[in-house]
Amino acid sequence: RGMMSVGSNGSHSGWRLALPLLLLAAKSAGASMIAPSFETFLQHGLGSWQGVGFTWFPEAPDEPSLPVAVAPGYITMPIECSSEVSEVMRSCGGAVQGVREVRQPSGGEVTLNRQAEGTTFFSYGTWAEAPAALGGADGDDILGSSLGFGVSVNIAHSDQTRRRLLLVIVDGKLAACDVAIEARPETP
């Protein structure tokens, strides 16, 4: 007689024991498959990236720009860009705390801390950063106030390319969007 036999009263007594165990096993297996791996993020996100970047504006900017043919707005002339992504180590224990992106030609630097609220890392190099909470108009950080704030997203793809976006919202409207389309540099 197997564990899943039907009892004399027609009940499936074996399922009463097996079903909770199956649910528990499925839950723990599912949690490990769904949870992003920071180690996998690092494997896919670190290193050099090269591509082009531009900025979208809803109105024509003062600098040379092109009208967008498929949607309202204008983009600045695309320029070559690059990023170097490296680990940021914890000062007290040597563990990896996050990553630092140094971007050219702007010279901008973004540090993403995996302990900071509002920063989320996903497997395969994708990340997102937004203010954890919006402050008032008196806030010192314009990109974290309720009048204006920024949302950064880096969408990594399995073909070793990525799209970086910085959305700037001012007075509840999209004021600008910086876009970079990058790939791993080809090795000779």
XYZ file of N, CA, C and O in Angstrom:
752
model
N 0.826 -1.174 0.000
C 0.000 0.000 0.000
C 0.876 1.245 0.000
O 1.714 1.399 0.883
N 0.690 2.141 -0.962
C 1.508 3.350 -1.064
C 1.028 4.453 -0.148
O -0.039 4.400 0.453
N 1.817 5.475 -0.020
C 1.514 6.601 0.849
C 0.274 7.369 0.403
O -0.409 7.982 1.199
N -0.053 7.357 -0.882
C -1.157 8.145 -1.408
C -2.424 7.331 -1.575
O -3.288 7.656 -2.346
N -2.561 6.237 -0.825
C -3.743 5.399 -0.998
C -4.975 6.049 -0.389
O -4.890 6.893 0.490
N -6.099 5.605 -0.879
C -7.370 6.097 -0.373
C -7.763 5.246 0.820
O -7.735 4.024 0.764
N -8.137 5.879 1.922
C -8.524 5.159 3.129
C -9.895 4.516 2.968
O -10.619 4.757 2.012
N -10.269 3.658 3.964
C -11.541 2.955 3.895
C -12.730 3.900 3.902
O -13.784 3.588 3.395
N -12.568 5.102 4.465
C -13.663 6.068 4.486
C -13.621 6.993 3.276
O -14.346 7.982 3.221
N -12.739 6.736 2.283
C -12.654 7.548 1.071
C -11.726 8.739 1.202
O -11.554 9.497 0.275
N -11.109 8.952 2.354
C -10.213 10.107 2.533
C -8.849 9.816 1.924
O -8.465 8.662 1.765
N -8.151 10.852 1.585
C -6.791 10.738 1.048
C -5.823 11.046 2.178
O -5.234 12.110 2.241
N -5.658 10.129 3.098
C -4.887 10.375 4.314
C -3.416 10.678 4.033
O -2.803 11.465 4.738
N -2.841 10.086 3.000
C -1.442 10.351 2.692
C -1.188 11.788 2.261
O -0.149 12.359 2.549
N -2.155 12.381 1.569
C -2.017 13.772 1.122
C -1.968 14.737 2.298
O -1.355 15.773 2.214
N -2.624 14.389 3.397
C -2.602 15.277 4.573
C -1.180 15.457 5.084
O -0.838 16.511 5.576
N -0.373 14.472 4.970
C 1.020 14.566 5.389
C 1.901 15.121 4.268
O 2.745 15.977 4.498
N 1.676 14.663 3.052
C 2.548 15.030 1.941
C 2.339 16.461 1.464
O 3.294 17.144 1.104
N 1.106 16.936 1.450
C 0.830 18.266 0.912
C 1.568 19.374 1.663
O 2.221 20.206 1.033
N 1.541 19.431 2.998
C 2.311 20.477 3.682
C 3.810 20.390 3.393
O 4.483 21.407 3.248
N 4.334 19.165 3.290
C 5.759 19.016 2.980
C 6.078 19.506 1.573
O 7.093 20.164 1.347
N 5.192 19.193 0.602
C 5.389 19.676 -0.761
C 5.324 21.193 -0.827
O 6.128 21.836 -1.498
N 4.366 21.781 -0.134
C 4.246 23.247 -0.119
C 5.468 23.893 0.505
O 5.963 24.908 0.020
N 5.959 23.321 1.594
C 7.149 23.865 2.242
C 8.361 23.761 1.324
O 9.133 24.707 1.182
N 8.534 22.626 0.654
C 9.658 22.457 -0.274
C 9.548 23.409 -1.453
O 10.535 24.016 -1.869
N 8.340 23.571 -1.993
C 8.153 24.482 -3.127
C 8.413 25.912 -2.716
O 9.003 26.690 -3.459
N 7.983 26.279 -1.505
C 8.203 27.654 -1.043
C 9.695 27.945 -0.906
O 10.182 28.960 -1.349
N 10.468 27.020 -0.286
C 11.891 27.293 -0.138
C 12.629 27.234 -1.462
O 13.540 28.001 -1.699
N 12.227 26.373 -2.373
C 12.858 26.326 -3.698
C 12.526 27.588 -4.477
O 13.385 28.176 -5.121
N 11.276 28.023 -4.405
C 10.870 29.240 -5.113
C 11.568 30.464 -4.586
O 11.961 31.349 -5.337
N 11.755 30.545 -3.267
C 12.416 31.718 -2.688
C 13.854 31.825 -3.173
O 14.341 32.912 -3.448
N 14.536 30.682 -3.309
C 15.928 30.756 -3.761
C 16.019 31.093 -5.241
O 16.995 31.659 -5.694
N 14.996 30.751 -6.021
C 15.026 31.056 -7.446
C 14.637 32.508 -7.710
O 15.095 33.096 -8.657
N 13.802 33.082 -6.877
C 13.308 34.430 -7.097
C 14.266 35.480 -6.551
O 14.449 36.517 -7.146
N 14.862 35.217 -5.417
C 15.717 36.209 -4.767
C 16.915 36.554 -5.647
O 17.594 35.668 -6.150
N 17.161 37.861 -5.869
C 18.323 38.242 -6.665
C 19.621 37.915 -5.926
O 19.672 37.973 -4.708
N 20.612 37.580 -6.668
C 21.919 37.259 -6.108
C 22.856 38.433 -6.322
O 23.108 38.825 -7.466
N 23.383 38.996 -5.233
C 24.321 40.109 -5.368
C 25.605 39.641 -6.033
O 26.219 40.378 -6.807
N 26.020 38.406 -5.767
C 27.225 37.871 -6.412
C 27.040 37.779 -7.929
O 27.938 38.114 -8.692
N 25.863 37.336 -8.363
C 25.576 37.278 -9.796
C 25.529 38.681 -10.383
O 26.026 38.919 -11.478
N 24.949 39.615 -9.641
C 24.944 41.007 -10.075
C 26.371 41.489 -10.323
O 26.665 42.090 -11.361
N 27.270 41.230 -9.381
C 28.662 41.673 -9.518
C 29.335 41.015 -10.731
O 30.048 41.685 -11.482
N 29.108 39.725 -10.927
C 29.727 39.030 -12.066
C 29.342 39.675 -13.389
O 30.149 39.769 -14.298
N 28.111 40.112 -13.500
C 27.620 40.662 -14.764
C 27.745 42.177 -14.864
O 27.734 42.712 -15.968
N 27.853 42.872 -13.736
C 27.823 44.331 -13.770
C 29.170 45.020 -13.710
O 29.304 46.155 -14.163
N 30.189 44.367 -13.142
C 31.490 45.013 -12.982
C 32.235 45.095 -14.308
O 32.015 44.302 -15.213
N 33.118 46.085 -14.400
C 33.971 46.186 -15.568
C 33.709 47.420 -16.395
O 33.081 48.378 -15.949
N 34.184 47.386 -17.625
C 34.091 48.522 -18.547
C 32.885 48.400 -19.453
O 32.532 47.295 -19.883
N 32.291 49.560 -19.753
C 31.160 49.663 -20.660
C 31.393 50.847 -21.579
O 31.929 51.873 -21.147
N 31.016 50.733 -22.853
C 31.160 51.829 -23.824
C 29.893 51.933 -24.657
O 29.220 50.926 -24.901
N 29.594 53.153 -25.102
C 28.417 53.323 -25.944
C 28.175 54.769 -26.301
O 29.122 55.544 -26.468
N 26.918 55.132 -26.408
C 26.520 56.509 -26.703
C 25.476 56.950 -25.691
O 24.748 56.138 -25.121
N 25.436 58.264 -25.482
C 24.472 58.829 -24.556
C 23.853 60.092 -25.114
O 24.436 60.762 -25.977
N 22.663 60.399 -24.645
C 21.977 61.628 -25.030
C 20.981 61.970 -23.929
O 20.726 61.173 -23.025
N 20.408 63.171 -24.010
C 19.398 63.607 -23.050
C 18.131 63.977 -23.802
O 18.192 64.651 -24.833
N 16.997 63.521 -23.298
C 15.686 63.862 -23.850
C 15.106 65.024 -23.052
O 15.222 65.060 -21.822
N 14.510 65.971 -23.758
C 13.809 67.100 -23.138
C 12.422 67.218 -23.763
O 12.260 66.952 -24.957
N 11.430 67.667 -22.998
C 10.094 67.841 -23.585
C 10.035 69.023 -24.559
O 9.257 69.015 -25.501
N 10.873 70.035 -24.334
C 10.942 71.222 -25.203
C 12.356 71.304 -25.775
O 13.297 70.760 -25.207
N 12.521 72.036 -26.874
C 13.845 72.174 -27.489
C 14.805 72.860 -26.514
O 14.510 73.941 -26.007
N 15.948 72.229 -26.218
C 16.927 72.857 -25.319
C 17.728 73.938 -26.053
O 17.623 74.081 -27.273
N 18.523 74.680 -25.301
C 19.354 75.735 -25.889
C 20.532 75.177 -26.685
O 21.132 75.880 -27.480
N 20.883 73.941 -26.459
C 21.992 73.315 -27.185
C 21.470 72.613 -28.441
O 20.263 72.404 -28.578
N 22.363 72.258 -29.374
C 21.911 71.566 -30.591
C 21.145 70.289 -30.233
O 21.559 69.532 -29.361
N 20.021 70.086 -30.903
C 19.187 68.929 -30.590
C 18.453 68.450 -31.835
O 18.429 69.132 -32.860
N 17.858 67.277 -31.722
C 17.087 66.666 -32.806
C 15.665 66.416 -32.314
O 15.477 65.922 -31.194
N 14.653 66.715 -33.135
C 13.294 66.359 -32.730
C 13.131 64.845 -32.781
O 13.711 64.172 -33.634
N 12.353 64.305 -31.847
C 12.080 62.876 -31.831
C 10.909 62.628 -32.773
O 9.874 63.274 -32.668
N 11.065 61.701 -33.694
C 10.045 61.474 -34.718
C 8.864 60.648 -34.216
O 7.765 60.782 -34.722
N 9.067 59.794 -33.218
C 8.010 58.880 -32.806
C 7.290 59.293 -31.521
O 6.349 58.632 -31.104
N 7.729 60.374 -30.906
C 7.119 60.841 -29.655
C 7.443 62.319 -29.484
O 8.359 62.836 -30.131
N 6.721 63.007 -28.625
C 7.045 64.420 -28.399
C 8.414 64.578 -27.754
O 8.857 63.711 -27.010
N 9.085 65.669 -28.040
C 10.338 65.974 -27.376
C 11.521 66.060 -28.318
O 11.396 65.898 -29.538
N 12.676 66.317 -27.699
C 13.934 66.515 -28.422
C 15.034 65.762 -27.698
O 14.985 65.602 -26.480
N 16.031 65.324 -28.452
C 17.210 64.723 -27.839
C 18.435 65.525 -28.229
O 18.499 66.095 -29.313
N 19.389 65.583 -27.301
C 20.666 66.224 -27.607
C 21.424 65.347 -28.589
O 21.088 64.167 -28.783
N 22.426 65.910 -29.201
C 23.236 65.132 -30.145
C 23.913 63.984 -29.388
O 24.519 64.208 -28.337
N 23.779 62.740 -29.870
C 24.423 61.614 -29.187
C 25.940 61.787 -29.143
O 26.551 62.237 -30.118
N 26.520 61.449 -27.997
C 27.970 61.506 -27.829
C 28.467 60.170 -27.279
O 27.714 59.436 -26.636
N 29.719 59.869 -27.551
C 30.311 58.647 -27.012
C 30.404 58.763 -25.501
O 30.684 59.836 -24.963
N 30.149 57.653 -24.832
C 30.254 57.634 -23.379
C 30.841 56.295 -22.941
O 30.904 55.345 -23.715
N 31.280 56.261 -21.712
C 31.804 55.023 -21.136
C 31.602 55.048 -19.633
O 31.408 56.102 -19.038
N 31.629 53.863 -19.050
C 31.499 53.718 -17.602
C 32.469 52.648 -17.142
O 32.709 51.670 -17.843
N 32.999 52.856 -15.959
C 33.830 51.855 -15.311
C 33.161 51.528 -13.982
O 32.976 52.406 -13.142
N 32.766 50.269 -13.815
C 32.041 49.848 -12.617
C 32.981 49.006 -11.758
O 33.561 48.026 -12.230
N 33.140 49.413 -10.488
C 34.037 48.696 -9.583
C 33.353 48.475 -8.236
O 32.372 49.138 -7.899
N 33.894 47.544 -7.476
C 33.353 47.234 -6.154
C 33.692 48.346 -5.161
O 34.752 48.952 -5.244
N 32.799 48.556 -4.203
C 33.058 49.425 -3.055
C 33.083 48.511 -1.843
O 32.109 47.789 -1.584
N 34.203 48.511 -1.131
C 34.368 47.615 0.012
C 33.945 48.312 1.302
O 34.096 49.520 1.453
N 33.430 47.542 2.229
C 33.094 48.036 3.558
C 34.381 48.374 4.284
O 35.337 47.615 4.243
N 34.420 49.508 4.943
C 35.662 49.934 5.609
C 36.006 49.062 6.806
O 37.173 48.873 7.117
N 35.018 48.497 7.483
C 35.321 47.765 8.706
C 35.487 46.260 8.510
O 36.085 45.611 9.339
N 34.959 45.688 7.434
C 35.021 44.239 7.355
C 35.511 43.675 6.052
O 35.699 42.483 5.932
N 35.706 44.481 5.054
C 36.203 43.996 3.795
C 35.167 43.374 2.888
O 35.498 42.941 1.793
N 33.911 43.318 3.289
C 32.866 42.784 2.412
C 32.489 43.832 1.371
O 32.675 45.027 1.573
N 31.940 43.376 0.263
C 31.515 44.298 -0.785
C 30.247 45.007 -0.332
O 29.231 44.371 -0.041
N 30.316 46.323 -0.249
C 29.194 47.140 0.210
C 28.277 47.554 -0.938
O 27.098 47.774 -0.770
N 28.863 47.708 -2.133
C 28.092 48.157 -3.281
C 29.008 48.320 -4.483
O 30.054 47.675 -4.566
N 28.622 49.200 -5.398
C 29.437 49.458 -6.586
C 29.543 50.954 -6.837
O 28.714 51.742 -6.385
N 30.578 51.318 -7.569
C 30.801 52.705 -7.984
C 30.916 52.720 -9.500
O 31.650 51.936 -10.078
N 30.152 53.619 -10.120
C 30.234 53.809 -11.564
C 30.853 55.169 -11.826
O 30.329 56.189 -11.375
N 31.963 55.189 -12.534
C 32.582 56.440 -12.970
C 32.257 56.584 -14.451
O 32.560 55.693 -15.245
N 31.615 57.689 -14.794
C 31.102 57.877 -16.151
C 31.868 58.968 -16.886
O 32.185 60.001 -16.317
N 32.130 58.701 -18.155
C 32.811 59.665 -19.019
C 31.913 59.968 -20.211
O 31.161 59.093 -20.623
N 31.917 61.103 -20.797
C 32.822 62.226 -20.579
C 32.402 63.140 -19.438
O 33.119 64.070 -19.103
N 31.261 62.880 -18.794
C 30.762 63.799 -17.769
C 31.629 63.815 -16.524
O 31.651 64.802 -15.796
N 32.341 62.724 -16.252
C 33.128 62.648 -15.032
C 32.249 62.378 -13.817
O 32.713 62.389 -12.697
N 30.964 62.129 -14.070
C 30.050 61.841 -12.969
C 30.367 60.520 -12.308
O 30.951 59.623 -12.904
N 29.996 60.433 -11.048
C 30.235 59.212 -10.292
C 28.966 58.867 -9.527
O 28.355 59.728 -8.901
N 28.575 57.614 -9.600
C 27.407 57.122 -8.885
C 27.876 55.989 -7.986
O 28.520 55.048 -8.455
N 27.572 56.099 -6.702
C 27.884 55.023 -5.768
C 26.577 54.415 -5.297
O 25.699 55.129 -4.807
N 26.457 53.122 -5.485
C 25.252 52.390 -5.108
C 25.581 51.499 -3.923
O 26.442 50.637 -4.016
N 24.891 51.726 -2.823
C 25.146 51.016 -1.581
C 24.021 50.016 -1.363
O 22.854 50.401 -1.311
N 24.359 48.750 -1.207
C 23.297 47.758 -1.071
C 22.611 47.808 0.285
O 21.606 47.155 0.494
N 23.110 48.601 1.221
C 22.459 48.767 2.518
C 21.542 49.995 2.545
O 20.847 50.225 3.514
N 21.564 50.809 1.481
C 20.776 52.044 1.459
C 19.354 51.771 0.989
O 19.138 51.022 0.037
N 18.400 52.391 1.664
C 17.018 52.294 1.224
C 16.884 52.987 -0.127
O 17.503 54.005 -0.374
N 16.088 52.423 -0.979
C 15.866 53.017 -2.290
C 16.760 52.455 -3.376
O 16.554 52.718 -4.544
N 17.779 51.655 -3.008
C 18.661 51.039 -3.992
C 18.353 49.547 -4.049
O 18.320 48.883 -3.022
N 18.124 49.043 -5.250
C 17.812 47.628 -5.433
C 18.714 47.056 -6.512
O 18.848 47.640 -7.579
N 19.346 45.942 -6.209
C 20.179 45.224 -7.160
C 19.436 43.979 -7.608
O 18.797 43.309 -6.800
N 19.531 43.668 -8.883
C 18.938 42.464 -9.422
C 20.063 41.629 -10.030
O 21.127 42.141 -10.351
N 19.813 40.352 -10.202
C 20.811 39.497 -10.832
C 21.114 39.999 -12.243
O 20.297 40.689 -12.844
N 22.274 39.674 -12.743
C 22.701 39.953 -14.111
C 22.964 41.430 -14.394
O 22.889 41.852 -15.537
N 23.249 42.239 -13.362
C 23.732 43.589 -13.590
C 22.697 44.692 -13.606
O 23.041 45.853 -13.775
N 21.436 44.386 -13.430
C 20.400 45.412 -13.407
C 20.295 46.011 -12.008
O 20.449 45.309 -11.014
N 20.067 47.318 -11.938
C 19.846 47.980 -10.645
C 18.875 49.135 -10.815
O 18.626 49.593 -11.925
N 18.323 49.588 -9.696
C 17.422 50.742 -9.687
C 17.681 51.526 -8.410
O 17.993 50.952 -7.362
N 17.562 52.846 -8.516
C 17.750 53.704 -7.349
C 16.744 54.848 -7.408
O 16.590 55.501 -8.437
N 16.063 55.046 -6.309
C 15.076 56.116 -6.196
C 15.086 56.589 -4.751
O 15.516 55.857 -3.857
N 14.617 57.805 -4.509
C 14.540 58.244 -3.113
C 13.641 57.298 -2.318
O 12.567 56.923 -2.793
N 14.098 56.899 -1.128
C 13.280 56.032 -0.283
C 12.045 56.778 0.206
O 10.987 56.192 0.399
N 12.196 58.069 0.406
C 11.082 58.933 0.809
C 11.359 60.311 0.242
O 12.516 60.738 0.145
N 10.311 60.994 -0.148
C 10.478 62.342 -0.680
C 10.352 63.344 0.453
O 9.436 63.277 1.260
N 11.311 64.282 0.507
C 11.299 65.309 1.537
C 10.462 66.502 1.118
O 9.828 66.517 0.062
N 10.478 67.508 1.936
C 9.725 68.724 1.651
C 10.485 69.656 0.734
O 11.591 69.372 0.279
N 9.905 70.803 0.465
C 10.511 71.787 -0.427
C 11.797 72.348 0.140
O 12.636 72.854 -0.592
N 11.972 72.262 1.456
C 13.176 72.806 2.077
C 14.350 71.840 2.027
O 15.428 72.157 2.502
N 14.146 70.678 1.442
C 15.209 69.676 1.413
C 16.447 70.183 0.689
O 16.366 70.892 -0.309
N 17.612 69.845 1.216
C 18.869 70.251 0.591
C 19.134 69.471 -0.689
O 19.829 69.926 -1.571
N 18.586 68.272 -0.791
C 18.835 67.414 -1.937
C 17.707 67.595 -2.950
O 16.617 67.076 -2.765
N 17.979 68.331 -4.026
C 16.946 68.596 -5.026
C 16.432 67.314 -5.644
O 15.267 67.207 -5.994
N 17.261 66.277 -5.765
C 16.810 65.016 -6.362
C 16.122 64.111 -5.346
O 15.789 62.978 -5.650
N 15.890 64.603 -4.139
C 15.159 63.844 -3.139
C 14.025 64.642 -2.528
O 13.411 64.210 -1.571
N 13.738 65.820 -3.063
C 12.648 66.628 -2.513
C 11.355 66.301 -3.248
O 11.359 65.672 -4.296
N 10.243 66.752 -2.685
C 8.969 66.501 -3.346
C 8.779 67.401 -4.561
O 7.952 67.117 -5.417
N 9.565 68.463 -4.678
C 9.468 69.348 -5.840
C 10.222 68.798 -7.044
O 9.863 69.050 -8.181
N 11.290 68.093 -6.783
C 12.079 67.512 -7.862
C 12.844 66.316 -7.341
O 13.372 66.351 -6.232
N 12.854 65.254 -8.105
C 13.607 64.077 -7.675
C 14.044 63.287 -8.898
O 13.546 63.500 -10.000
N 14.996 62.397 -8.684
C 15.516 61.580 -9.766
C 15.318 60.105 -9.490
O 15.318 59.663 -8.351
N 15.131 59.351 -10.554
C 15.035 57.896 -10.496
C 16.040 57.367 -11.511
O 15.979 57.726 -12.686
N 16.974 56.552 -11.045
C 17.975 55.956 -11.936
C 17.695 54.472 -12.104
O 17.412 53.781 -11.128
N 17.823 54.016 -13.335
C 17.612 52.604 -13.634
C 18.692 52.162 -14.613
O 19.011 52.879 -15.561
N 19.256 51.024 -14.358
C 20.199 50.401 -15.278
C 19.623 49.034 -15.633
O 19.464 48.185 -14.767
N 19.269 48.856 -16.896
C 18.662 47.598 -17.340
C 19.712 46.826 -18.124
O 20.121 47.249 -19.202
N 20.165 45.716 -17.561
C 21.188 44.887 -18.195
C 20.520 43.767 -18.984
O 19.464 43.265 -18.602
N 21.154 43.394 -20.080
C 20.616 42.353 -20.957
C 21.610 41.200 -21.065
O 22.812 41.380 -20.882
N 21.117 40.030 -21.424
C 21.964 38.842 -21.501
C 22.988 38.924 -22.636
O 23.959 38.182 -22.636
N 22.798 39.845 -23.588
C 23.757 39.977 -24.690
C 24.907 40.931 -24.350
O 25.604 41.414 -25.229
N 25.109 41.191 -23.052
C 26.201 42.061 -22.563
C 26.009 43.521 -22.965
O 26.975 44.247 -23.194
N 24.757 43.963 -23.076
C 24.451 45.378 -23.287
C 23.629 45.854 -22.105
O 23.098 45.053 -21.328
N 23.556 47.178 -21.958
C 22.746 47.747 -20.893
C 22.220 49.109 -21.301
O 22.782 49.762 -22.180
N 21.133 49.523 -20.677
C 20.524 50.833 -20.897
C 20.479 51.530 -19.546
O 19.903 51.000 -18.602
N 21.108 52.687 -19.450
C 21.081 53.477 -18.215
C 20.149 54.659 -18.416
O 20.253 55.369 -19.418
N 19.256 54.887 -17.482
C 18.317 55.996 -17.552
C 18.345 56.774 -16.247
O 18.374 56.178 -15.171
N 18.330 58.079 -16.345
C 18.124 58.947 -15.188
C 16.928 59.814 -15.530
O 16.993 60.665 -16.424
N 15.829 59.570 -14.849
C 14.613 60.348 -15.047
C 14.590 61.463 -14.010
O 14.736 61.194 -12.810
N 14.422 62.694 -14.458
C 14.355 63.836 -13.555
C 12.925 64.367 -13.582
O 12.425 64.775 -14.631
N 12.279 64.341 -12.414
C 10.896 64.795 -12.290
C 10.902 66.093 -11.493
O 11.446 66.150 -10.386
N 10.313 67.136 -12.054
C 10.221 68.436 -11.388
C 8.769 68.883 -11.443
O 8.147 68.863 -12.515
N 8.249 69.279 -10.300
C 6.850 69.699 -10.196
C 5.893 68.664 -10.790
O 4.931 69.006 -11.469
N 6.175 67.400 -10.570
C 5.293 66.336 -11.026
C 5.366 66.014 -12.506
O 4.573 65.221 -12.999
N 6.322 66.599 -13.223
C 6.440 66.349 -14.669
C 7.850 65.873 -14.998
O 8.817 66.296 -14.381
N 7.930 65.038 -16.023
C 9.235 64.581 -16.502
C 9.945 65.762 -17.153
O 9.495 66.289 -18.168
N 11.037 66.218 -16.547
C 11.762 67.385 -17.035
C 12.884 67.007 -17.994
O 13.222 67.771 -18.900
N 13.477 65.848 -17.791
C 14.577 65.393 -18.644
C 14.817 63.917 -18.379
O 14.435 63.388 -17.331
N 15.464 63.267 -19.335
C 15.845 61.870 -19.174
C 17.194 61.669 -19.841
O 17.317 61.833 -21.057
N 18.201 61.363 -19.037
C 19.509 61.007 -19.582
C 19.470 59.533 -19.960
O 19.006 58.695 -19.178
N 19.964 59.216 -21.143
C 19.948 57.844 -21.651
C 21.362 57.481 -22.097
O 22.025 58.267 -22.774
N 21.818 56.305 -21.716
C 23.080 55.764 -22.227
C 22.821 54.331 -22.669
O 22.182 53.562 -21.949
N 23.274 53.999 -23.854
C 23.170 52.638 -24.384
C 24.596 52.128 -24.490
O 25.389 52.688 -25.260
N 24.916 51.121 -23.707
C 26.305 50.666 -23.597
C 26.429 49.163 -23.807
O 25.462 48.428 -23.644
N 27.653 48.757 -24.131
C 27.984 47.342 -24.286
C 29.401 47.143 -23.781
O 30.146 48.101 -23.559
N 29.764 45.904 -23.605
C 31.153 45.591 -23.241
C 32.051 45.956 -24.405
O 31.710 45.680 -25.569
N 33.208 46.582 -24.134
C 34.114 46.888 -25.245
C 34.661 45.608 -25.860
O 34.855 44.622 -25.163
N 34.837 45.645 -27.153
C 35.385 44.472 -27.828
C 36.865 44.359 -27.530
O 37.595 45.355 -27.516
N 37.311 43.137 -27.290
C 38.721 42.913 -27.018
C 39.410 42.477 -28.305
O 38.875 41.683 -29.072
N 40.601 43.025 -28.549
C 41.309 42.692 -29.806
C 41.788 41.261 -29.830
O 41.948 40.590 -28.925
